[in-house]
Amino acid sequence: MNLVELLPQDAIIVELVGDDVPTVFAELCAPMARSTGIAAHELVAALLEREALASTGIGHGLAIPTACTRSWRESSEHSAVRGPGCRWVRPTARACTCSSR
């Protein structure tokens, strides 16, 4: 199965360039903002607020950031790959690399 079978092609970012969590979130939220009509900064703020509760880094180079906003009640999935990765702190305070979905 290919990722394009699960997500619209414009919801997939082939390679992120950010090297920190806020920048990666901003990159992830840009296409989502275009498809939902919600301001990108609102989406980024929701992801950062959620990340402050507990890291979405799951190890092995993966993170699955999720968040809820008051403006959007439906599900919207986007996927991205970050080459060398960015520093993503897990709840155990160990760093892992990030490829976001």
Tab-separated table of C-alpha atoms in Angstrom:
chain	number	residue	atom	x	y	z
A	1	MET	CA	0.000	0.000	0.000
A	2	ASN	CA	1.214	3.498	-0.834
A	3	LEU	CA	0.680	6.605	1.253
A	4	VAL	CA	-1.210	8.248	-1.637
A	5	GLU	CA	-3.857	5.538	-1.272
A	6	LEU	CA	-4.589	6.838	2.233
A	7	LEU	CA	-4.058	10.590	1.902
A	8	PRO	CA	-4.566	13.177	-0.826
A	9	GLN	CA	-1.282	13.869	-2.608
A	10	ASP	CA	-1.297	17.541	-1.557
A	11	ALA	CA	-1.437	16.380	2.078
A	12	ILE	CA	1.950	14.659	1.773
A	13	ILE	CA	5.172	16.605	2.231
A	14	VAL	CA	8.025	14.588	0.779
A	15	GLU	CA	10.799	16.266	2.754
A	16	LEU	CA	10.555	18.741	5.582
A	17	VAL	CA	13.401	21.213	5.970
A	18	GLY	CA	12.787	22.414	9.541
A	19	ASP	CA	15.226	21.347	12.211
A	20	ASP	CA	13.155	22.071	15.307
A	21	VAL	CA	9.653	21.124	16.396
A	22	PRO	CA	7.953	24.544	15.911
A	23	THR	CA	9.359	24.854	12.383
A	24	VAL	CA	8.336	21.295	11.490
A	25	PHE	CA	4.833	21.997	12.820
A	26	ALA	CA	4.652	25.174	10.711
A	27	GLU	CA	5.619	23.183	7.611
A	28	LEU	CA	3.041	20.492	8.404
A	29	CYS	CA	0.310	23.047	9.039
A	30	ALA	CA	0.744	25.067	5.828
A	31	PRO	CA	-1.006	22.550	3.524
A	32	MET	CA	-3.529	21.704	6.241
A	33	ALA	CA	-4.380	25.402	6.590
A	34	ARG	CA	-4.959	25.617	2.842
A	35	SER	CA	-7.250	22.571	2.832
A	36	THR	CA	-9.234	23.442	5.977
A	37	GLY	CA	-9.316	27.239	5.865
A	38	ILE	CA	-8.001	27.443	9.435
A	39	ALA	CA	-5.120	29.851	10.005
A	40	ALA	CA	-1.784	28.017	10.076
A	41	HIS	CA	-0.775	29.774	13.305
A	42	GLU	CA	-3.897	28.373	15.031
A	43	LEU	CA	-2.996	24.850	13.926
A	44	VAL	CA	0.632	25.264	15.015
A	45	ALA	CA	-0.496	26.618	18.403
A	46	ALA	CA	-2.794	23.607	18.886
A	47	LEU	CA	0.024	21.184	18.059
A	48	LEU	CA	2.472	22.963	20.380
A	49	GLU	CA	-0.107	23.004	23.178
A	50	ARG	CA	-0.684	19.268	22.712
A	51	GLU	CA	3.067	18.605	22.539
A	52	ALA	CA	3.529	20.421	25.874
A	53	LEU	CA	1.276	17.835	27.550
A	54	ALA	CA	3.362	14.877	26.376
A	55	SER	CA	5.638	14.392	23.421
A	56	THR	CA	4.226	12.774	20.300
A	57	GLY	CA	7.690	11.425	19.468
A	58	ILE	CA	7.409	7.645	19.548
A	59	GLY	CA	11.010	6.736	18.753
A	60	HIS	CA	12.632	5.050	15.771
A	61	GLY	CA	12.515	8.342	13.873
A	62	LEU	CA	8.752	8.777	14.183
A	63	ALA	CA	6.368	11.280	15.713
A	64	ILE	CA	2.608	11.428	15.322
A	65	PRO	CA	1.551	14.958	16.239
A	66	THR	CA	-2.178	15.314	16.821
A	67	ALA	CA	-4.314	18.137	18.162
A	68	CYS	CA	-7.850	19.467	18.352
A	69	THR	CA	-8.960	22.986	17.518
A	70	ARG	CA	-12.211	24.774	18.210
A	71	SER	CA	-12.422	25.735	14.534
A	72	TRP	CA	-12.226	22.238	13.085
A	73	ARG	CA	-14.264	19.243	14.223
A	74	GLU	CA	-13.345	16.827	11.430
A	75	SER	CA	-10.281	14.687	10.924
A	76	SER	CA	-7.560	15.933	8.607
A	77	GLU	CA	-4.421	13.888	8.130
A	78	HIS	CA	-1.179	15.059	6.606
A	79	SER	CA	2.113	13.239	6.343
A	80	ALA	CA	5.700	14.357	5.956
A	81	VAL	CA	9.215	13.000	6.012
A	82	ARG	CA	12.165	14.852	7.504
A	83	GLY	CA	15.515	13.673	6.128
A	84	PRO	CA	18.073	13.698	8.948
A	85	GLY	CA	15.364	14.580	11.455
A	86	CYS	CA	14.945	17.186	14.119
A	87	ARG	CA	15.448	16.904	17.830
A	88	TRP	CA	12.185	15.643	19.318
A	89	VAL	CA	12.107	15.007	23.050
A	90	ARG	CA	10.118	12.021	24.234
A	91	PRO	CA	8.475	11.852	27.669
A	92	THR	CA	11.505	9.888	28.869
A	93	ALA	CA	13.621	12.964	27.984
A	94	ARG	CA	15.546	10.989	25.395
A	95	ALA	CA	15.798	12.597	21.981
A	96	CYS	CA	14.571	10.893	18.843
A	97	THR	CA	14.497	11.899	15.212
A	98	CYS	CA	11.241	13.020	13.682
A	99	SER	CA	9.308	12.034	10.637
A	100	SER	CA	5.837	13.448	11.110
A	101	ARG	CA	2.449	12.122	10.144
